[in-house]
Short mmCIF file of C-alpha atoms in Angstrom, two decimals:
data_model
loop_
_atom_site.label_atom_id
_atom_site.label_comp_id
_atom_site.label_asym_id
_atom_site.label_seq_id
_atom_site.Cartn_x
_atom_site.Cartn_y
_atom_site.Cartn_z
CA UNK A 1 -1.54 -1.73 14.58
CA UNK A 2 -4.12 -3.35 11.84
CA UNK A 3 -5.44 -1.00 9.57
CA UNK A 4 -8.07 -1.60 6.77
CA UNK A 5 -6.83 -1.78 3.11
CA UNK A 6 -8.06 1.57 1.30
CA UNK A 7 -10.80 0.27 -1.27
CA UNK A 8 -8.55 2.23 -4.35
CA UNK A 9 -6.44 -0.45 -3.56
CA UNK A 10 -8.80 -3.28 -4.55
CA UNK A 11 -10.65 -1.29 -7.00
CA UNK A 12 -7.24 0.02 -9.13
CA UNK A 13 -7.41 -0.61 -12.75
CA UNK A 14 -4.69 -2.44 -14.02
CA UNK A 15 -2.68 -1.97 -17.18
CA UNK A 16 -1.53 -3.50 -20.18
CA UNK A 17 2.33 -4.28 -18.80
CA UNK A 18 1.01 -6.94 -16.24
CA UNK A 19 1.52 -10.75 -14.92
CA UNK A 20 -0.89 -13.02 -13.38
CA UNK A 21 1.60 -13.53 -10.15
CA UNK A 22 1.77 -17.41 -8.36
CA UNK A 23 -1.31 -18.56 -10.37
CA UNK A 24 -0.16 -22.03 -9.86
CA UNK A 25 -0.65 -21.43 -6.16
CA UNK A 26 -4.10 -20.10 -6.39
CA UNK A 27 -3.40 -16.75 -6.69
CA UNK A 28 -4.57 -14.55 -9.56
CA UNK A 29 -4.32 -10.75 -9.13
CA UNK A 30 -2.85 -9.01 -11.86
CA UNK A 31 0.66 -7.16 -11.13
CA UNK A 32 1.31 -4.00 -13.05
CA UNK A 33 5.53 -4.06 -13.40
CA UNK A 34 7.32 -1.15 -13.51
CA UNK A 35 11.04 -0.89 -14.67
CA UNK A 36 13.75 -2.79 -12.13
CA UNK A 37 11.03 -4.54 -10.33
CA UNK A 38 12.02 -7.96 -9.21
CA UNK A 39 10.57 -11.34 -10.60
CA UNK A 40 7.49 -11.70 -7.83
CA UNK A 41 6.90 -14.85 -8.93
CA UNK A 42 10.44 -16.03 -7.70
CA UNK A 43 10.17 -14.41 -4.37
CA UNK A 44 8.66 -15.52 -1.31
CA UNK A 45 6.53 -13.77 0.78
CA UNK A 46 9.32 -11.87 3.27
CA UNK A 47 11.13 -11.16 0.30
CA UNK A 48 8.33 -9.14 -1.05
CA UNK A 49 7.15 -8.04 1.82
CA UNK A 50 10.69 -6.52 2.49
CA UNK A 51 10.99 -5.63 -0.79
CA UNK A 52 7.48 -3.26 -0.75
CA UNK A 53 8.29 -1.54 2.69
CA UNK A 54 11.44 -0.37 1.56
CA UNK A 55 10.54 0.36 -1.74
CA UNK A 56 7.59 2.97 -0.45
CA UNK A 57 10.04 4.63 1.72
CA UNK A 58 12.60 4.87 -0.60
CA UNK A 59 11.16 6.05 -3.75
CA UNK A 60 7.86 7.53 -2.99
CA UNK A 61 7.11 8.67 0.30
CA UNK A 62 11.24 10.32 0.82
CA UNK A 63 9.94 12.07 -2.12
CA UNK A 64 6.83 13.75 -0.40
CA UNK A 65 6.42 16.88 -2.50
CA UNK A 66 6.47 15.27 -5.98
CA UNK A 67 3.40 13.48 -5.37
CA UNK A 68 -0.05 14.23 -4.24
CA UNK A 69 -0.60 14.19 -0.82
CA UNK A 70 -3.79 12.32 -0.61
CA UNK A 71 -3.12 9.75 -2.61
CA UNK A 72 0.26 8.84 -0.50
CA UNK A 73 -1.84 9.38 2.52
CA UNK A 74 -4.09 6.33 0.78
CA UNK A 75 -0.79 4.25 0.01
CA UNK A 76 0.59 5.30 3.65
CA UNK A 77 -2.69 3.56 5.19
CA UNK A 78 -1.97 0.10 2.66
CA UNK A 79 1.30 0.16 3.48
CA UNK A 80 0.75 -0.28 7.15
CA UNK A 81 -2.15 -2.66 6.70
CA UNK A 82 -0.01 -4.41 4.50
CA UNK A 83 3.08 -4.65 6.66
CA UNK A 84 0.75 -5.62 9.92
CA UNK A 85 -1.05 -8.36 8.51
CA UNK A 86 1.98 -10.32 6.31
CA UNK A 87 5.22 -9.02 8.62
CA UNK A 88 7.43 -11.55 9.05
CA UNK A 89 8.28 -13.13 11.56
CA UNK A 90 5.27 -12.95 14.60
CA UNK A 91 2.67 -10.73 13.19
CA UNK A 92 1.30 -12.19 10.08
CA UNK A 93 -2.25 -13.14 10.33
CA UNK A 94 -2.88 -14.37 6.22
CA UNK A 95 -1.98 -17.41 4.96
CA UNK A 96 0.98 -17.22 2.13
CA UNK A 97 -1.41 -17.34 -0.48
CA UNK A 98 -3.70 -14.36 1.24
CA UNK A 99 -0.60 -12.50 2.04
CA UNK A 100 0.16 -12.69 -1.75
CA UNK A 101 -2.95 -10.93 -2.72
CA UNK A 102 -2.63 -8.35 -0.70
CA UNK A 103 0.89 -7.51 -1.66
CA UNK A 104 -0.21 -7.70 -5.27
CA UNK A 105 -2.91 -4.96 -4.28
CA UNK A 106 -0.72 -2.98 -2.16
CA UNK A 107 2.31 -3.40 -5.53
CA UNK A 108 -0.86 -1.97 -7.66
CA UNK A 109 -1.50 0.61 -5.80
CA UNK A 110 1.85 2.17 -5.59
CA UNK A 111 2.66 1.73 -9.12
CA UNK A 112 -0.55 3.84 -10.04
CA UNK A 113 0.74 6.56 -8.04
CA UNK A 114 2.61 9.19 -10.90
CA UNK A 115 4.73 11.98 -9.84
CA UNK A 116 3.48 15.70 -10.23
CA UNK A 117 6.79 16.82 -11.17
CA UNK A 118 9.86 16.35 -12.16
CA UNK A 119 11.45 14.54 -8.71
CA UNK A 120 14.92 14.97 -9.59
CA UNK A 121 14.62 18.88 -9.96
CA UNK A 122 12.54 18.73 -6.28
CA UNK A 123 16.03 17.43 -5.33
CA UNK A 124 18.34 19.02 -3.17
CA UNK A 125 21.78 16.88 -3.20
CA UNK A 126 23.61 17.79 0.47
CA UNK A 127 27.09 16.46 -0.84
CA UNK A 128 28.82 16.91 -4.18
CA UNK A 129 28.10 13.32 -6.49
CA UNK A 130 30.72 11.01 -5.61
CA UNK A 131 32.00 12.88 -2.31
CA UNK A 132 29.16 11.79 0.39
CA UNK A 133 31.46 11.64 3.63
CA UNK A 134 31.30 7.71 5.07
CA UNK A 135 32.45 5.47 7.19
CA UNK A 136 30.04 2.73 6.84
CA UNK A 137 31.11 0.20 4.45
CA UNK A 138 27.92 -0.36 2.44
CA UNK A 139 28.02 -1.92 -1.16
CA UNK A 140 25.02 -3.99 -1.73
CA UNK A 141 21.02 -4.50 -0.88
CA UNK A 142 20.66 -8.20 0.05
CA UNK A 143 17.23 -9.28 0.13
CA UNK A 144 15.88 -5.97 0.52
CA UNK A 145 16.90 -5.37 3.72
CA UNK A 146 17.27 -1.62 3.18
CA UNK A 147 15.05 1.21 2.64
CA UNK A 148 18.08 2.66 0.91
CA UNK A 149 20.43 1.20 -2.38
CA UNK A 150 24.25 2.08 -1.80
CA UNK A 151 23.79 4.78 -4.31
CA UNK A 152 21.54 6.63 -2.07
CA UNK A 153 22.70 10.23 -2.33
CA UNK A 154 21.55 12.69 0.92
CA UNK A 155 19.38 15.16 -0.34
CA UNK A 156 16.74 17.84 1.06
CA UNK A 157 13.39 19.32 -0.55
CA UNK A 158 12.16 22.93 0.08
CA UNK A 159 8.63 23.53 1.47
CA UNK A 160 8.11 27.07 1.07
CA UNK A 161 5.96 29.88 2.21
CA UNK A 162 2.89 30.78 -0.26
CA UNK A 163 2.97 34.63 -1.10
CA UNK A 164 1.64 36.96 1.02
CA UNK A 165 2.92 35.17 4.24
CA UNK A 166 5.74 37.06 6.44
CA UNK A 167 8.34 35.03 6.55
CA UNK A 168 9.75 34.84 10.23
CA UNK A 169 12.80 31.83 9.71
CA UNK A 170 13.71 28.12 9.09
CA UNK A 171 12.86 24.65 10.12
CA UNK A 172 15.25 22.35 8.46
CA UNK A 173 13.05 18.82 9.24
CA UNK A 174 13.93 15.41 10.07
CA UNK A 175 11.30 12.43 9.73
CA UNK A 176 11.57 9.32 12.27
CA UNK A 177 11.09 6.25 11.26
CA UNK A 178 13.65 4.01 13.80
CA UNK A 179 16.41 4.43 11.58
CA UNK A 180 15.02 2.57 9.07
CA UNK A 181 13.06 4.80 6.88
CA UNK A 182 11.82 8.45 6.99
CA UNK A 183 8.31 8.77 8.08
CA UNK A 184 7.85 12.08 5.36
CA UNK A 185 4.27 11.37 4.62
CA UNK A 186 3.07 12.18 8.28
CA UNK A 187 5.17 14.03 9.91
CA UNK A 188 7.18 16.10 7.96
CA UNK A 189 5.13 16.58 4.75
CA UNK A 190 2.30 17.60 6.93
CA UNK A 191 4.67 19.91 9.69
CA UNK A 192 6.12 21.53 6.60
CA UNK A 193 2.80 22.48 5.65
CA UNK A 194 1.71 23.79 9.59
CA UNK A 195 5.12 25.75 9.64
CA UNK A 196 4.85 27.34 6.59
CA UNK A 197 1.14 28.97 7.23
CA UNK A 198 2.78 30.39 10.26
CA UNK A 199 5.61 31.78 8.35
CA UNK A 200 8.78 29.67 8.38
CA UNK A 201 10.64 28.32 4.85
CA UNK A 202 10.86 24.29 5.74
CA UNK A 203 13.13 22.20 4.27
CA UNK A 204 12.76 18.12 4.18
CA UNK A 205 15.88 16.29 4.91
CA UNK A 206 16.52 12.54 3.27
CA UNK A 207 19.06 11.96 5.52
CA UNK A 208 21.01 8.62 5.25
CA UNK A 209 19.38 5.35 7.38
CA UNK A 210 20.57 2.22 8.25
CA UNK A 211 23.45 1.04 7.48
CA UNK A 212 24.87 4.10 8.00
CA UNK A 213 25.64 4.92 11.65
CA UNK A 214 23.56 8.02 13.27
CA UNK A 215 27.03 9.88 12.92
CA UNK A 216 26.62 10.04 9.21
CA UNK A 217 23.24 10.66 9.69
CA UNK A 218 23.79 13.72 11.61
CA UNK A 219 26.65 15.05 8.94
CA UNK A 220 23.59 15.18 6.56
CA UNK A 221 21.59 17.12 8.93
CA UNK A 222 24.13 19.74 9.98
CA UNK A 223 25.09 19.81 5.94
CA UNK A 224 21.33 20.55 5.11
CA UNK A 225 21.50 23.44 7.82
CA UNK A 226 24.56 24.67 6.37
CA UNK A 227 23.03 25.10 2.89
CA UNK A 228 20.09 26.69 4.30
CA UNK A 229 22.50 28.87 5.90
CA UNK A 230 24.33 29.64 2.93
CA UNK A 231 21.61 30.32 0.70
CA UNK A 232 19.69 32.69 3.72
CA UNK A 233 19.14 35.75 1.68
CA UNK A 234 17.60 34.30 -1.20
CA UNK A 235 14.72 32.33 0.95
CA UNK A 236 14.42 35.84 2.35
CA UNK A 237 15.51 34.42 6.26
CA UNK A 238 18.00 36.02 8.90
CA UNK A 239 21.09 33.85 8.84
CA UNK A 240 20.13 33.62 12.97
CA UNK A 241 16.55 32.13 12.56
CA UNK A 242 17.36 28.70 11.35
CA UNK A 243 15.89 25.96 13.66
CA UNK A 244 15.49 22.31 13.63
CA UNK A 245 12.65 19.89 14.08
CA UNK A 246 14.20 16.20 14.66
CA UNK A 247 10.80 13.43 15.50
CA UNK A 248 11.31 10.29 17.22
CA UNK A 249 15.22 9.04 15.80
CA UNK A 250 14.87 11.92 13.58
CA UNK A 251 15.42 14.27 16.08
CA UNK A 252 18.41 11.72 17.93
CA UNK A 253 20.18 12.68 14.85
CA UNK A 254 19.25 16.05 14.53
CA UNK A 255 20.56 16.49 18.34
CA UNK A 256 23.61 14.47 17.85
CA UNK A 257 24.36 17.18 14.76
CA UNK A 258 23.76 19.86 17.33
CA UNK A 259 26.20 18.40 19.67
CA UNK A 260 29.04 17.28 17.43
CA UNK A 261 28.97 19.62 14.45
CA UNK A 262 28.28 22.59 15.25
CA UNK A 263 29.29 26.32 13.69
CA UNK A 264 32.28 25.45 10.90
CA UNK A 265 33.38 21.76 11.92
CA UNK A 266 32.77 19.30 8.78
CA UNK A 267 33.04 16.01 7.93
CA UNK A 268 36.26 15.75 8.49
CA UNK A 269 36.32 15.02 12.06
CA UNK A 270 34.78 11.54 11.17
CA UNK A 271 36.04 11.16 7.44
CA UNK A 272 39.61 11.49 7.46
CA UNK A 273 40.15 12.23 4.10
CA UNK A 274 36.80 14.36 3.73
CA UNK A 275 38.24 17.91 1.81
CA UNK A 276 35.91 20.41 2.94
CA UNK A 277 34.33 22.77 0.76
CA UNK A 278 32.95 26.90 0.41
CA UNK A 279 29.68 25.58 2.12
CA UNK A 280 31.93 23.89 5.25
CA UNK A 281 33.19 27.71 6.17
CA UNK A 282 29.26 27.95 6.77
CA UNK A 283 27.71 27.41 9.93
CA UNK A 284 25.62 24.51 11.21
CA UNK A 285 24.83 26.32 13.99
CA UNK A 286 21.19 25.15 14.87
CA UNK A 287 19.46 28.52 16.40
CA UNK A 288 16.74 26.17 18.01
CA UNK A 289 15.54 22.38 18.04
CA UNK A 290 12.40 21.36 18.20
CA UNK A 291 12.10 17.68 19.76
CA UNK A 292 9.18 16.20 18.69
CA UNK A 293 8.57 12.69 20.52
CA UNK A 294 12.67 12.22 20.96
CA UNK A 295 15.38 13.61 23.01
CA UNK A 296 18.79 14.88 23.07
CA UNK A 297 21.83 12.85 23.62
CA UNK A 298 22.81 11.99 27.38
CA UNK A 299 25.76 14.11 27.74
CA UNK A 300 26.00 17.70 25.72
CA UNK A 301 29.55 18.49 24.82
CA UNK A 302 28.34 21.92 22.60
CA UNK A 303 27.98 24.25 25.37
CA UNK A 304 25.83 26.11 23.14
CA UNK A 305 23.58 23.67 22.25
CA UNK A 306 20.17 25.27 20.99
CA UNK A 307 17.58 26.14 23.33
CA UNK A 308 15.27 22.99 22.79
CA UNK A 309 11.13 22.54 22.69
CA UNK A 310 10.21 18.98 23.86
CA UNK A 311 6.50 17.57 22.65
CA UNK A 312 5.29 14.38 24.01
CA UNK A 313 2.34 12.18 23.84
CA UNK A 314 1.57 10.98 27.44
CA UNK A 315 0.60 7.63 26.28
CA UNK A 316 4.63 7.71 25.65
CA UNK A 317 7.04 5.23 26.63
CA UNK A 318 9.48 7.84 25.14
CA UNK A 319 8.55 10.61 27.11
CA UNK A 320 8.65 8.85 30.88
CA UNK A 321 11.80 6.98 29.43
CA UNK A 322 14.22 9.81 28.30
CA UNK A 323 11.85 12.93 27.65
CA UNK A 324 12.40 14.32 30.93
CA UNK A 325 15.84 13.25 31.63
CA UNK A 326 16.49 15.05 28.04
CA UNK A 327 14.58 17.83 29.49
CA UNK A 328 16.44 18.42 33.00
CA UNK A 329 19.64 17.36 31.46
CA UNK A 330 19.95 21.03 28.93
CA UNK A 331 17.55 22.99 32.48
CA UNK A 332 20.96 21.66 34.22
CA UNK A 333 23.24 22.81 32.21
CA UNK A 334 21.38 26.61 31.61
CA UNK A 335 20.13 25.58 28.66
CA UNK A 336 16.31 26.84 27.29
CA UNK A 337 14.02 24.16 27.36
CA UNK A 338 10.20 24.32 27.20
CA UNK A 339 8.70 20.83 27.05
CA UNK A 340 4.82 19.72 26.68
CA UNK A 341 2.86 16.94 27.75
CA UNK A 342 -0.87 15.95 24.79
CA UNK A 343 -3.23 13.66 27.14
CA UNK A 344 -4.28 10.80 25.81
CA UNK A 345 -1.72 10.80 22.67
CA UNK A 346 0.79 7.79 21.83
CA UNK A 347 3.82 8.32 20.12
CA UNK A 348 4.26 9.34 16.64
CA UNK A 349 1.57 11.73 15.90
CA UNK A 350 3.16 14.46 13.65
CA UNK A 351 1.71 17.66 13.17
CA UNK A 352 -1.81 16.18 14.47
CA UNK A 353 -2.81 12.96 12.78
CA UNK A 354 -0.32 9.89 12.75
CA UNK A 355 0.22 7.21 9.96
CA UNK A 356 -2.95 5.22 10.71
CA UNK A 357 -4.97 8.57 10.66
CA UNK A 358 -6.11 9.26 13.73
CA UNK A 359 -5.80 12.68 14.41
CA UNK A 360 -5.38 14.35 18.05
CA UNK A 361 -6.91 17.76 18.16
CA UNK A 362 -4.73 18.52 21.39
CA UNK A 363 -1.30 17.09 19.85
CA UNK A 364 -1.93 19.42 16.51
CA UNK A 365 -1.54 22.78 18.78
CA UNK A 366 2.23 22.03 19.43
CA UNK A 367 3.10 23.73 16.21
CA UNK A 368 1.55 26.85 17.54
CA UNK A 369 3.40 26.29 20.64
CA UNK A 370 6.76 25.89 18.95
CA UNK A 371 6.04 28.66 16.82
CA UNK A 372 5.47 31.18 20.10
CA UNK A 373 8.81 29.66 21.63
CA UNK A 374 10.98 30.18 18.37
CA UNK A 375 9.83 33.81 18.87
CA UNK A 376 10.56 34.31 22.12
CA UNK A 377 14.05 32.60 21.80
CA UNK A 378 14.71 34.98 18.83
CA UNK A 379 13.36 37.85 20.52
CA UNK A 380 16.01 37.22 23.55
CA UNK A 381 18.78 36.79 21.47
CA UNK A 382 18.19 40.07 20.06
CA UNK A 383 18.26 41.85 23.04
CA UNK A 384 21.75 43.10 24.90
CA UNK A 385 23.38 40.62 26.69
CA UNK A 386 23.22 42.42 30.12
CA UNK A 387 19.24 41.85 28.93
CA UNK A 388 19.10 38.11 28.21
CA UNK A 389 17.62 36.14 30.62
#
């Protein structure tokens, strides 16, 4: 989808530590560098282009509550007009030389973007340094390809409550973003911030991505619960109210850690050699999942899989495709399951308004719904079994 390149992005003053990039080839925009970037001038036009879609992903928008949110909803919009209009291979519609430009504007415009805080103290590392479970043999970042360097280390960010709200549980969050990236900027920045008016502590997980397999992927997610878990009193929860959220391959993950490793299993049942730890004899347990635009996996072995809210757009292919097999699949198998249709809405729309900006005013009540059916689930739960439904 083409978007329109923000004006900041044309208009952004540059600074003293710049280049004029591929002047001999007509192009003249000014390029602010920043520590460890790449020679531009050497590179061709997929390499940067590969090179700046990763690079937002990576190291600004995984870090979504270091930065101010309006100015990464500015760089979200240049990012997409800037992947649409020079990706590589079929959907470039500038020449080289035009595609150049806009890079170097899009480059600009995330290197004026400065942190709030300090991002390494936002950080929340899921594994000790040095001891991140894998199987995936991953030692270097040719051409880019990656959103993630092999030194990525899994980590989560907190998104709590402001004071004076009641505090009624969790929602330990997982972005989409195919596998490839995490989508924080739209959908779980901006969830985070719909959960928490209504009471729940969130907490953003940077789970690993491609080319790590959706197993490790899911050992960061169950890990993230588990520290949630373990840390319950002091983010004033009950140790029983921790759900999940899991959008588009997000929340394929975030089921597949639901299925596989649940209460005390650890890492260990994929990494050999993995020693578990004080916060493995926690449990993953997921009290509920909230499916947002995905689905669960096609057989449950985890016969007490969470009780599971489905949202869809009905503009969907997701939701005709394997929403409402997902759906009957956990009804089958006496499972709760609540699922919701938005008319009119495509896929991808996070807590309202998707990465182009659009917002749907019907799609933004699901977290309202969700928030009613994590109630009622925990309100069954409490009550004797003879009781539960």
């Amino acid at each position: 989808m083409k978007k329109k390149l923000v004006a900041a992005a044309l208009a952004l003053a540059m600074v003293s530590s710049t280049f004029t990039a591929f002047a001999e080839e007509g192009t003249a925009t000014e390029i602010i560098m920043q520590e460890g970037d790449p020679d531009f001038s050497a590179m061709t036009v997929e390499e940067w282009e590969a090179y700046e879609f990763n690079k937002d992903y990576a190291e600004v928008f995984s870090d979504v509550t270091s930065y101010d949110h309006e100015e990464l909803r500015v760089l979200l919009d240049s990012h997409w007009n800037m992947y649409t209009q020079t990706g590589i291979p079929d959907i470039r519609t500038l020449s080289d030389e035009e595609s150049r430009e806009l890079l170097a504007a899009h480059h600009n415009l995330r290197a004026g973007i400065e942190p709030l805080n300090d991002v390494e103290e936002k950080r929340i590392y899921l594994w000790p340094e040095g001891k991140v479970p894998t199987v995936t043999e991953y030692t270097e970042n040719a051409e880019y390809a990656y959103a993630d360097d092999p030194d990525f280390q899994p980590y989560m960010l907190e998104f709590l409550v402001g004071d004076g709200v009641d505090v009624k549980g969790a929602v330990v969050i997982s972005a989409g973003g195919g596998h490839a990236f995490r989508s924080n900027v739209e959908e779980a920045y901006e969830v985070a911030q719909a959960l928490n008016s209504r009471g729940y502590q969130c907490f953003i997980v940077n789970y690993r991505v491609d080319p790590y397999t959706d197993e490790e992927s899911a050992l960061d997610v169950a890990r993230a619960v588990k520290i949630v878990r373990a840390n319950a009193e002091s983010y004033g929860i009950e140790e029983d109210r921790i759900a999940t959220a899991g959008f588009s391959y997000g929340g394929i993950v975030t089921s597949l850690a639901a299925d596989l490793y649940s209460g005390e299993t650890n890492a260990s049942v994929l990494v050999a050699d993995y020693v578990p730890d004080e916060i493995d004899e926690v449990s993953a347990d997921q009290n509920a999942y909230l499916a947002i635009y995905s689905v669960t996996p096609d057989e449950i072995t985890n016969e007490n899989f969470p009780a599971t809210f489905f949202t869809y757009g009905a503009e969907d292919a997701t939701l005709w495709d394997w929403g409402f097999n997902s759906y009957n699949l956990l009804r089958d198998a006496g499972i709760t399951a609540e699922i919701h249709t938005m008319s009119g809405v495509p896929h991808g729309f996070g807590a309202g308004t998707d990465a182009g900006g659009n917002y749907y005013e019907n799609a933004a009540a699901w977290t309202m719904l969700a928030d009613n059916f994590l109630q009622d689930v925990y309100e069954k739960a409490d009550l004797p079994a003879e009781e539960q439904e």
